[in-house]
C-alpha positions as a Python dict, from the first residue, in 0.01 Angstrom:
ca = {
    (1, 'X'): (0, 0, 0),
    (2, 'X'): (356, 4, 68),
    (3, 'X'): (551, -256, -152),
    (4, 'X'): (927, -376, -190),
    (5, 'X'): (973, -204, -499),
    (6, 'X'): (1032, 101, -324),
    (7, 'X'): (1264, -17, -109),
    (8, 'X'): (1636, 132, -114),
    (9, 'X'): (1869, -130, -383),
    (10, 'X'): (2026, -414, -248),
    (11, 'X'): (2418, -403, -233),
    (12, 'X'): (2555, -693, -444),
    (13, 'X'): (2833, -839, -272),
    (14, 'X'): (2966, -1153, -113),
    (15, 'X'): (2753, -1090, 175),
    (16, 'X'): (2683, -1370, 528),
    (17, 'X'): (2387, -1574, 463),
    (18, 'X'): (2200, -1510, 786),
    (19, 'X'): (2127, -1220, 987),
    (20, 'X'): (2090, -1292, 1337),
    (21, 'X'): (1923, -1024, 1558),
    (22, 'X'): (2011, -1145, 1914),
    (23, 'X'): (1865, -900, 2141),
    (24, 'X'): (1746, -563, 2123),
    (25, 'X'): (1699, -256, 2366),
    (26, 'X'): (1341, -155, 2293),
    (27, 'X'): (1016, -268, 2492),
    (28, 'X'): (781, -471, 2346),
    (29, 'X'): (607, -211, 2128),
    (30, 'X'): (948, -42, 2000),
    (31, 'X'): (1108, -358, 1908),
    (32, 'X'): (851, -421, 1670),
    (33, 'X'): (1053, -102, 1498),
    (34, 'X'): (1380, -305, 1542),
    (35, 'X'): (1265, -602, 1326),
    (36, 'X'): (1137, -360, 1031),
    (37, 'X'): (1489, -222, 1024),
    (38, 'X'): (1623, -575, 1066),
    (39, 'X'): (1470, -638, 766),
    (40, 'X'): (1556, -297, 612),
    (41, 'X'): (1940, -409, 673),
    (42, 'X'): (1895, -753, 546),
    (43, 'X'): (1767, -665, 242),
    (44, 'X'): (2097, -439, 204),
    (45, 'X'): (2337, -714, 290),
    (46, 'X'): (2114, -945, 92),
    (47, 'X'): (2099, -1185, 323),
    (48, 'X'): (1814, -1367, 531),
    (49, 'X'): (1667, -1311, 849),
    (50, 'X'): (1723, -1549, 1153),
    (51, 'X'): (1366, -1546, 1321),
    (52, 'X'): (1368, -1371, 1640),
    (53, 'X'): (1359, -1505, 1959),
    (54, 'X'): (1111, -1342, 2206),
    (55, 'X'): (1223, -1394, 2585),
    (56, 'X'): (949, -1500, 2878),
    (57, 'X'): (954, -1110, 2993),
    (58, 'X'): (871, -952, 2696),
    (59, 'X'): (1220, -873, 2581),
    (60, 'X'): (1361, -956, 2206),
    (61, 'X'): (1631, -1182, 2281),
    (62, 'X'): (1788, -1530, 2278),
    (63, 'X'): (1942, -1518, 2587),
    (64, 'X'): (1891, -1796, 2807),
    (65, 'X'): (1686, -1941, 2540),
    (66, 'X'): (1960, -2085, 2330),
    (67, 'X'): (2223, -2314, 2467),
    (68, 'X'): (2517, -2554, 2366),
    (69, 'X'): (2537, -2866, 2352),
    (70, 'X'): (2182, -2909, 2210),
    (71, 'X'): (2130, -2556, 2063),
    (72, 'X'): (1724, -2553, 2061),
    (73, 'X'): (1513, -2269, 2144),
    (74, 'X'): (1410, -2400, 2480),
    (75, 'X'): (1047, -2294, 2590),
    (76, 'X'): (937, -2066, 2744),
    (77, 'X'): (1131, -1834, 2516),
    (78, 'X'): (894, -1839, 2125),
    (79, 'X'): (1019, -1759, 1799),
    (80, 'X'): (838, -1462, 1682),
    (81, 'X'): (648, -1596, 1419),
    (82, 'X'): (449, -1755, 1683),
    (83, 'X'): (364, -1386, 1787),
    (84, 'X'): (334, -1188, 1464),
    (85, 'X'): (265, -1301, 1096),
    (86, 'X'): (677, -1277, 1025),
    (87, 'X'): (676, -1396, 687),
    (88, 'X'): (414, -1174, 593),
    (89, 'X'): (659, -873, 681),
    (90, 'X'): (949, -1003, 587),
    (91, 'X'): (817, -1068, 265),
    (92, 'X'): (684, -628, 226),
    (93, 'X'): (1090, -632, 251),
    (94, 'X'): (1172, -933, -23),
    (95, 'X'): (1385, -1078, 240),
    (96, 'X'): (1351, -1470, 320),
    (97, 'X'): (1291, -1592, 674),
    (98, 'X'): (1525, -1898, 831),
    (99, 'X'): (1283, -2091, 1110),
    (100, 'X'): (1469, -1971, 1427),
    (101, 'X'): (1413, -2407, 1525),
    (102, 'X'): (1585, -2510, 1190),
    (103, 'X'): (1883, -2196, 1213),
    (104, 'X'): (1963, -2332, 1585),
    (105, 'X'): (1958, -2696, 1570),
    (106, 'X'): (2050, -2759, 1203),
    (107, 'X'): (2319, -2469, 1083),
    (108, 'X'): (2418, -2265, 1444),
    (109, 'X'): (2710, -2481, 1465),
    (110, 'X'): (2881, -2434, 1130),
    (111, 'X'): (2816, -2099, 1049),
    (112, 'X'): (2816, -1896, 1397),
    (113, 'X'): (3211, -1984, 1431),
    (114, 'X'): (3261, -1767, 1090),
    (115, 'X'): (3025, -1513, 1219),
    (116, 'X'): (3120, -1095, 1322),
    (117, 'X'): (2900, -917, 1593),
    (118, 'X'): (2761, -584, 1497),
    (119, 'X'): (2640, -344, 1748),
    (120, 'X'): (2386, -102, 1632),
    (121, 'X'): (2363, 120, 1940),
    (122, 'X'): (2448, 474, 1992),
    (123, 'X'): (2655, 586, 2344),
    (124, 'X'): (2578, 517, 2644),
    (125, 'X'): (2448, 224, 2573),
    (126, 'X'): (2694, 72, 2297),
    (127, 'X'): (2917, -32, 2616),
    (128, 'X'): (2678, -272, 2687),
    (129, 'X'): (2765, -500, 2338),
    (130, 'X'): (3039, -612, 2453),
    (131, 'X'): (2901, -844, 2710),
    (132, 'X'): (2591, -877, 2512),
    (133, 'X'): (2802, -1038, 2205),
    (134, 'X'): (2992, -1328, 2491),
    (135, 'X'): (2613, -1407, 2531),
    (136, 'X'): (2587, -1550, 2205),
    (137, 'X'): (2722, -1921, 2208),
    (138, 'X'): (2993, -2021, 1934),
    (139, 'X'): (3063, -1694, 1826),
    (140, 'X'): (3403, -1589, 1824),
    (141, 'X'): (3542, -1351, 2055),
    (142, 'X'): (3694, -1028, 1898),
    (143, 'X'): (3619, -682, 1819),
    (144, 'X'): (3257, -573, 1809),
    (145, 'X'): (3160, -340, 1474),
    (146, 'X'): (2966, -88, 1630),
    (147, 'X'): (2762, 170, 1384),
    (148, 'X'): (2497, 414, 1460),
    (149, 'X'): (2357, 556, 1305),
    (150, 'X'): (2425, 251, 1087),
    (151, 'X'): (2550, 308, 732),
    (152, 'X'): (2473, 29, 461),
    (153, 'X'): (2818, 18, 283),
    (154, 'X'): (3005, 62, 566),
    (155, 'X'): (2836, -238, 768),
    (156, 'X'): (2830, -435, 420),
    (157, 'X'): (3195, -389, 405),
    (158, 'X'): (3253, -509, 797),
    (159, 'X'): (3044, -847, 687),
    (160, 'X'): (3202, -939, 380),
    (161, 'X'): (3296, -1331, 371),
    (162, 'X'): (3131, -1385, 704),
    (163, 'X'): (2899, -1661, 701),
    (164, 'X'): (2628, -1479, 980),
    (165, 'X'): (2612, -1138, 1103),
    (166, 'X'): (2473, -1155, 1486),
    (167, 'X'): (2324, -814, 1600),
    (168, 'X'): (2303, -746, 1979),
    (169, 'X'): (2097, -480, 2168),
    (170, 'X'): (1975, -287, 1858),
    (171, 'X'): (1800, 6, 1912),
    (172, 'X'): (1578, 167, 1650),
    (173, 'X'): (1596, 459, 1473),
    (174, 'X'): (1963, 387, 1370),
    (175, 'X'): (1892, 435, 994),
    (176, 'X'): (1864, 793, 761),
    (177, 'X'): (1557, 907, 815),
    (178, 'X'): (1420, 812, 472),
    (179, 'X'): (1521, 458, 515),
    (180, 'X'): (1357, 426, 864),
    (181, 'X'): (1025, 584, 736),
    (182, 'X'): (1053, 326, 465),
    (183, 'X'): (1082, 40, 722),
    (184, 'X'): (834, 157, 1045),
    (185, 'X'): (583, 198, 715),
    (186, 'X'): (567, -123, 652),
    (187, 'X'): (476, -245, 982),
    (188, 'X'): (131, -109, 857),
    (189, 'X'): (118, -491, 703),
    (190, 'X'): (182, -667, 1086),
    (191, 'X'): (-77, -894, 1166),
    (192, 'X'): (-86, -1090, 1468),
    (193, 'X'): (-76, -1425, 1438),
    (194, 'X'): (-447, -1697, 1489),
    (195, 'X'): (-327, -1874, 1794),
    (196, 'X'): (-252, -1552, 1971),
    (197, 'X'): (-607, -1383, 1883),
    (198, 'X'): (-750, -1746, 2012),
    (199, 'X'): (-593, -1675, 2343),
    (200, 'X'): (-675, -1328, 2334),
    (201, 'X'): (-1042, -1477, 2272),
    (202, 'X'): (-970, -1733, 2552),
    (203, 'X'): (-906, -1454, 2793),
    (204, 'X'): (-1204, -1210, 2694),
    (205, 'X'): (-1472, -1495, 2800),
    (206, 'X'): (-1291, -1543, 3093),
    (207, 'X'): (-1303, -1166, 3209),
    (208, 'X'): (-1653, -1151, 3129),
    (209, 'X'): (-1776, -1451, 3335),
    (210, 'X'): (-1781, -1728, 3069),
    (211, 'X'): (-1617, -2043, 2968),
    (212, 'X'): (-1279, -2069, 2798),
    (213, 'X'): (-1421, -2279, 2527),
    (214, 'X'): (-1748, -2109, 2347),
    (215, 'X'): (-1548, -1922, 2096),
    (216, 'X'): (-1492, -2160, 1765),
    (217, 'X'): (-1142, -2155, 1688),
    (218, 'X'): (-969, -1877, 1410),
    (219, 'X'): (-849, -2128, 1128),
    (220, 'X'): (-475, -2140, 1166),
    (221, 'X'): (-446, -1881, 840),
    (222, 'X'): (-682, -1674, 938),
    (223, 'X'): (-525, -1380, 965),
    (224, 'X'): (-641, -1107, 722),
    (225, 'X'): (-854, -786, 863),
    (226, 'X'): (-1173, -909, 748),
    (227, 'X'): (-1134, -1300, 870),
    (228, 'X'): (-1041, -1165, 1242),
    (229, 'X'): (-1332, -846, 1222),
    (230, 'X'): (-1591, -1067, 1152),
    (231, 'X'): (-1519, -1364, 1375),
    (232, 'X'): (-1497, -1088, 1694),
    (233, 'X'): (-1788, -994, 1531),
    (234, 'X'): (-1963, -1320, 1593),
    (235, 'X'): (-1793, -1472, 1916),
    (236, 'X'): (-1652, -1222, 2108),
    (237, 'X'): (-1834, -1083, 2395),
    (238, 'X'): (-1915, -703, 2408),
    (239, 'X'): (-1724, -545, 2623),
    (240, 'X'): (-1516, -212, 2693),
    (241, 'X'): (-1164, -137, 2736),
    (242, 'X'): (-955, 130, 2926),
    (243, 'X'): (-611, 170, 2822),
    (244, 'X'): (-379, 382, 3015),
    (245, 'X'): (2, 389, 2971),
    (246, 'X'): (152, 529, 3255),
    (247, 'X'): (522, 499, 3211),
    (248, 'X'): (678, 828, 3156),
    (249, 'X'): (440, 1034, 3343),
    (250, 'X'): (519, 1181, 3642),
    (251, 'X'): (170, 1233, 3807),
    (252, 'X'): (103, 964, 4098),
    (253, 'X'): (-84, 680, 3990),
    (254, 'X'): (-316, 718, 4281),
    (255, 'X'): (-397, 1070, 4144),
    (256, 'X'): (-439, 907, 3843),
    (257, 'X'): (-673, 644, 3929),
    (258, 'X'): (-906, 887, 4132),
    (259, 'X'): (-919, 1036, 3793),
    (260, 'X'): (-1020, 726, 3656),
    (261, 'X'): (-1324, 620, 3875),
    (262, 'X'): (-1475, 1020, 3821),
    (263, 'X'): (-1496, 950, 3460),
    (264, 'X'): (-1583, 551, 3514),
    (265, 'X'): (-1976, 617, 3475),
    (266, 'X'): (-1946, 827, 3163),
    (267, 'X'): (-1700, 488, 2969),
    (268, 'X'): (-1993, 262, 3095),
    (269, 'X'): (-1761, 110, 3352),
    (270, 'X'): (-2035, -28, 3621),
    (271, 'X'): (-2004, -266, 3880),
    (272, 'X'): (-2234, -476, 3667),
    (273, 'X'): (-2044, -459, 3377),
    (274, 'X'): (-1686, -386, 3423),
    (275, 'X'): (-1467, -245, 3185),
    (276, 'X'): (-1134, -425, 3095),
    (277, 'X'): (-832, -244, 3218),
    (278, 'X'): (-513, -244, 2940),
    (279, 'X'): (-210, -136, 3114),
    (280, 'X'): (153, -140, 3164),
    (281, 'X'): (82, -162, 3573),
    (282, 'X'): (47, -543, 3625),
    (283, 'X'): (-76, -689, 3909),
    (284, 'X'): (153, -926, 4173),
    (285, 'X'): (20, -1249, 4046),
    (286, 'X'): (185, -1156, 3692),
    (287, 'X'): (584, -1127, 3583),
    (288, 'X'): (708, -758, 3581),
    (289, 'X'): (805, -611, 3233),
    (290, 'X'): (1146, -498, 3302),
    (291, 'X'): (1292, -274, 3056),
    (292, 'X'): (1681, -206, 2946),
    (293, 'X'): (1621, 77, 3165),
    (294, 'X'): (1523, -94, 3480),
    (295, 'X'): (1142, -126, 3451),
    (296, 'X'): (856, 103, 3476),
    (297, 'X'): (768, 230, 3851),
    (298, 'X'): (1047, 154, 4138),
    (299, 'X'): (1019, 263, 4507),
    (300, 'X'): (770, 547, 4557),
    (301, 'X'): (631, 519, 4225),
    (302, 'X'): (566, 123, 4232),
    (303, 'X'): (402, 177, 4574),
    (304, 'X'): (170, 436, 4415),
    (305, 'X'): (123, 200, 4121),
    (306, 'X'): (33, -109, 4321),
    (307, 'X'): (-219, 170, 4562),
    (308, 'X'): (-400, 309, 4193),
    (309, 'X'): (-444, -101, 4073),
    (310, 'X'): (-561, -207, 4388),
    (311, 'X'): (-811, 89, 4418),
    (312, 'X'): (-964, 41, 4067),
    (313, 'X'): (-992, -313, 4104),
    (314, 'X'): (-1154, -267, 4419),
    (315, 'X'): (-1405, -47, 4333),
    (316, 'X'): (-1526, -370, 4084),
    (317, 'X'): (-1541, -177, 3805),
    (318, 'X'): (-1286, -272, 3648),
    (319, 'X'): (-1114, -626, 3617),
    (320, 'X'): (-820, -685, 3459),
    (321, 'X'): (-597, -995, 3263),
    (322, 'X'): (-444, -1061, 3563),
    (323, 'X'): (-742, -1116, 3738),
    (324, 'X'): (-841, -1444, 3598),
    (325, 'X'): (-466, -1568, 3495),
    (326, 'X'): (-434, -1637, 3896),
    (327, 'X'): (-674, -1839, 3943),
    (328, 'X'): (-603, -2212, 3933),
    (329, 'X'): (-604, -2328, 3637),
    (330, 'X'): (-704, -2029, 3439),
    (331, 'X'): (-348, -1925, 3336),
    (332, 'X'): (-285, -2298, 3220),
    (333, 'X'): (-621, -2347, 2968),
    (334, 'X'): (-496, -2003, 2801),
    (335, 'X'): (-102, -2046, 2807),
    (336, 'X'): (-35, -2355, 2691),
    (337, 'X'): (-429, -2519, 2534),
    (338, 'X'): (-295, -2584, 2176),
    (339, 'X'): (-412, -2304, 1945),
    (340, 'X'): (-531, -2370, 1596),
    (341, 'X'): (-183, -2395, 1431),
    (342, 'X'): (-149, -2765, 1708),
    (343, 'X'): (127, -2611, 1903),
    (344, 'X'): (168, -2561, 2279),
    (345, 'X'): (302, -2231, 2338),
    (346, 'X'): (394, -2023, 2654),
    (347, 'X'): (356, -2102, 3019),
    (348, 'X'): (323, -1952, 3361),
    (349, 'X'): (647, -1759, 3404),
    (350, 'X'): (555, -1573, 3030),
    (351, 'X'): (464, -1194, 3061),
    (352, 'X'): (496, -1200, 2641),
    (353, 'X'): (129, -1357, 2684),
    (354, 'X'): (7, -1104, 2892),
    (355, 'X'): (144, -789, 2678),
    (356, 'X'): (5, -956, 2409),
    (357, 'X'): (-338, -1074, 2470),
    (358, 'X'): (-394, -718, 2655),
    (359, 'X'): (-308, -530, 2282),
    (360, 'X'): (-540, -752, 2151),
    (361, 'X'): (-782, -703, 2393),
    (362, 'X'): (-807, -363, 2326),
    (363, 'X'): (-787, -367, 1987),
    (364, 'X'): (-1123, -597, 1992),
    (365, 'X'): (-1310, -452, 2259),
    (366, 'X'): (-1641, -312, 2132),
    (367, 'X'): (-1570, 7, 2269),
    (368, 'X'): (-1222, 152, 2369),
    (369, 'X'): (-1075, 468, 2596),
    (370, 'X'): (-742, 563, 2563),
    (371, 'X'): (-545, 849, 2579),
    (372, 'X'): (-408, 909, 2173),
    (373, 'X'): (-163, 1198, 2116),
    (374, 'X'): (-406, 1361, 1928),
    (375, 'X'): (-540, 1447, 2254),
    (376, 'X'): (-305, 1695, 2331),
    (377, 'X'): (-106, 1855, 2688),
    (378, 'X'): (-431, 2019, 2783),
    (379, 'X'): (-657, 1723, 2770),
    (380, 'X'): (-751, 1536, 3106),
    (381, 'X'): (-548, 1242, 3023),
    (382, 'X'): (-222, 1396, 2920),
    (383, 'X'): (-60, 1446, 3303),
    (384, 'X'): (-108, 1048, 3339),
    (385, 'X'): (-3, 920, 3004),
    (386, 'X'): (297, 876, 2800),
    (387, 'X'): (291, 1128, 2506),
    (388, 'X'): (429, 1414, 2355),
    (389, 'X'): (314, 1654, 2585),
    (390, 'X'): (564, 1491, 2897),
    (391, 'X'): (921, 1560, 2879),
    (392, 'X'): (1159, 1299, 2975),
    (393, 'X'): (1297, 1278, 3327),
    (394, 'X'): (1693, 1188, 3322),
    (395, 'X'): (1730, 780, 3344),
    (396, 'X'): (1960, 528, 3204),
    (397, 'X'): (2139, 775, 3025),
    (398, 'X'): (1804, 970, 2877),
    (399, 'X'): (1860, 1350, 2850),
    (400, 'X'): (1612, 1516, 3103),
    (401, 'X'): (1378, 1770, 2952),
    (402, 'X'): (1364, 1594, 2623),
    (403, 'X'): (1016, 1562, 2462),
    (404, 'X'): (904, 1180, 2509),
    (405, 'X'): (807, 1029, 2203),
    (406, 'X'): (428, 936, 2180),
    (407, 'X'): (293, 594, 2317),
    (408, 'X'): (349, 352, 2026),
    (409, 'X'): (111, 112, 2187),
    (410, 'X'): (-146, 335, 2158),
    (411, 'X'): (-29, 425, 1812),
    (412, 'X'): (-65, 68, 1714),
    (413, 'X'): (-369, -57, 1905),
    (414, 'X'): (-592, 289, 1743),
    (415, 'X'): (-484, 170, 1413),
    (416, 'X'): (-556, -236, 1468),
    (417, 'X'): (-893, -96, 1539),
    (418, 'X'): (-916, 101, 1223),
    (419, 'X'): (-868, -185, 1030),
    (420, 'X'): (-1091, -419, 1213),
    (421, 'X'): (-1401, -143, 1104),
    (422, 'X'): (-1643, 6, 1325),
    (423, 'X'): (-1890, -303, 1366),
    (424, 'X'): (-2221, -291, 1536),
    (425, 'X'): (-2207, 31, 1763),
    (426, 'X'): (-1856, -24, 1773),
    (427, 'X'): (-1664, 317, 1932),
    (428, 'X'): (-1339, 414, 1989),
    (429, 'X'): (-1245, 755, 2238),
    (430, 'X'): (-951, 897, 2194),
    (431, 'X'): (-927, 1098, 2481),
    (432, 'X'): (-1076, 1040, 2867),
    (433, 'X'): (-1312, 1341, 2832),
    (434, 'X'): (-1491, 1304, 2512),
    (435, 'X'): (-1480, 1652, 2428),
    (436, 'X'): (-1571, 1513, 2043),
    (437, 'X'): (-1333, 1242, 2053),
    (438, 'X'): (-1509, 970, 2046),
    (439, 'X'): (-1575, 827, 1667),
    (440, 'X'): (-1685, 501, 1512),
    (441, 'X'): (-1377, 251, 1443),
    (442, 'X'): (-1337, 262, 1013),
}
């Protein structure tokens, strides 16, 4: 396993106490990437980390969420250690983690005054700090420290005597590449945290016909591999999932979803028994994921989105999250039902609960189709997925004809399923056409 001690050194110097990391410019799968290498630059400035605040759309940021006089992280906005087990990371990093309640209410107002804004974005998008730093209440107004790729000393040098750093719109990958291997490596310890997997749970029964309440709860620190695998094990109901990422492709989702209902009979997908459908397409009775780079489909591709949803839900052999969230009631008993830990978390207007329970639905279906990047440009399900085989069509300041990264959703969701273990006839596909691909979970 990957431990601190191999961490780069800390730099000893008369460094702020708290990091705050205000916002970042990643989706909900990337910015997972930006905390790691929050942590990875706290650990260098020796400092703690200010929990996170996750925003009602999906985004990592405190805007909107935090606001003077009071200064309390106003729902629907979460701290992220309501999402993810944060101390659990923070600690792979030996970096202490300030309650993003206590940091707001109790020391906000006499340490943001002292405070510098860093921006740890590269051009085009570094012209956005500027604004993004007058977001932040209480901090002085000045010069924004901009760095990327960032450099330890030279950041550590910007900070020194300042009582809190404040980081806004962060992108990853702005370390060396040894120190960001270092960092996305020890997101291999992220867990998710009980009363997410509960609503997770919550939902499952729900999309398979039964009541919201049959499950027995996860104990609030149950959280290890072996505590979740065997209580899916036990309560879950058996059911398959079908993820498809479609951003970054530029085949029609219609096209795509024709595809889909050829292969429906050979995933098991039957009117009968639906399969669950995991994707970044949401249906109208759910909030759109907008990204920094203005959302997934617009104009003739959301038309063709909405037309490829519509026609696999149709065809009832598939249902999706969505589904049951708008019915009456439904979204309520699984938004805002107190989870295991006694807390009251989300609401209506949150598409962070959707994004979420959908990873862990797929992660703890008993059988799973997806499209990995192991697959590769010839497969079936490579012209309607992200992965490395599409190159990137010019947006928001993206160079056009760049390879796209691979689907890090995917990435994570495959390996949340390796550590679960393979279960009772338990199967994972990689790919839409078996063609081999589909293996045991382990």
């Amino acid at each position: 396993a990957f431990g601190a001690s191999r961490m780069p050194r800390r730099l000893e110097s008369r460094g702020p106490r708290h990091l705050v990391l205000w916002s970042a410019a990643e989706g909900m799968s990337s910015w997972l990437h930006v905390v790691a290498e929050a942590l990875q630059l706290c650990r260098h400035l020796n400092t703690s980390l200010v929990e996170p605040c996750v925003a009602p759309d999906g985004k990592l940021s405190c805007y909107g969420g935090i606001a003077p006089p009071r200064m309390l992280l106003r729902p629907p906005w979460l701290a992220l250690g309501e999402i993810i087990d944060l101390r659990r990371l923070a600690a792979h990093f030996g970096v202490p983690v300030t309650p993003a309640r206590t940091f707001w209410r109790d020391k906000a107002r006499l340490t943001l005054r002292g405070g510098i804004a860093l921006c740890l974005q590269g051009p085009p998008f570094s012209n956005f700090c500027a604004g993004k730093a007058r977001q932040v209440p209480l901090l002085p107004r000045g010069p924004i420290t901009s760095a990327y790729p960032w450099k330890p000393e030279a950041l550590a040098q910007a900070a020194q005597g300042r009582a809190v750093v404040v980081v806004v719109y962060m992108a990853r990958n702005g370390l060396a590449i040894s120190e960001r291997r270092a960092a996305h490596a020890a997101l291999r310890t992220l867990r998710y945290t009980a009363d997410m997997w509960q609503r997770a749970a919550l939902l499952a029964q729900r999309l398979r016909g039964g009541g919201s309440t049959g499950a027995p709860l996860l104990s609030a620190s149950a959280v290890t591999d072996a505590e979740v695998s065997s209580w899916v094990e036990q309560s879950w109901p058996r059911y398959t999932a079908v993820q498809w990422r479609h951003e970054g492709s530029s085949v029609s989702a219609t096209s795509c979803a024709r595809t889909m209902l050829q292969l429906a009979d050979g995933w098991g997908c039957t009117k009968g028994a639906p399969c669950v459908l995991v994707s970044d397409i949401m249906g109208s009775a759910a909030p759109r994921h907008r990204s920094h780079q203005g959302g997934f489909g617009q104009g003739a591709q959301l038309v063709s989105e909405k037309m490829a949803l519509r026609a696999l839900l149709s065809s009832r052999r598939f249902v999706k999250a969505e589904m049951v969230l708008a019915k009456a009631g439904d979204w309520a008993a699984i938004s805002i039902a107190p989870g295991p830990g006694g807390t009251a978390l989300l609401n209506s207007s949150s598409a962070t609960l959707l994004a979420v329970v959908d990873k862990l639905l797929a992660a703890a279906a008993t059988n799973l189709v997806t499209c990995h990047e192991s697959c590769g440009a010839a497969s079936t399900c490579a012209p309607c997925c992200r992965g490395p085989w599409d190159v990137a069509r010019a947006k928001g300041g993206g160079v056009a004809g760049a390879v796209v990264a691979p689907s890090l959703i995917v990435r994570e969701v495959v390996a949340m399923r390796r550590r679960l273990g393979d279960g009772t006839g338990r199967w994972t596909q990689l790919c839409w056409s078996t063609n081999g691909s589909r293996a045991a979970n382990g």
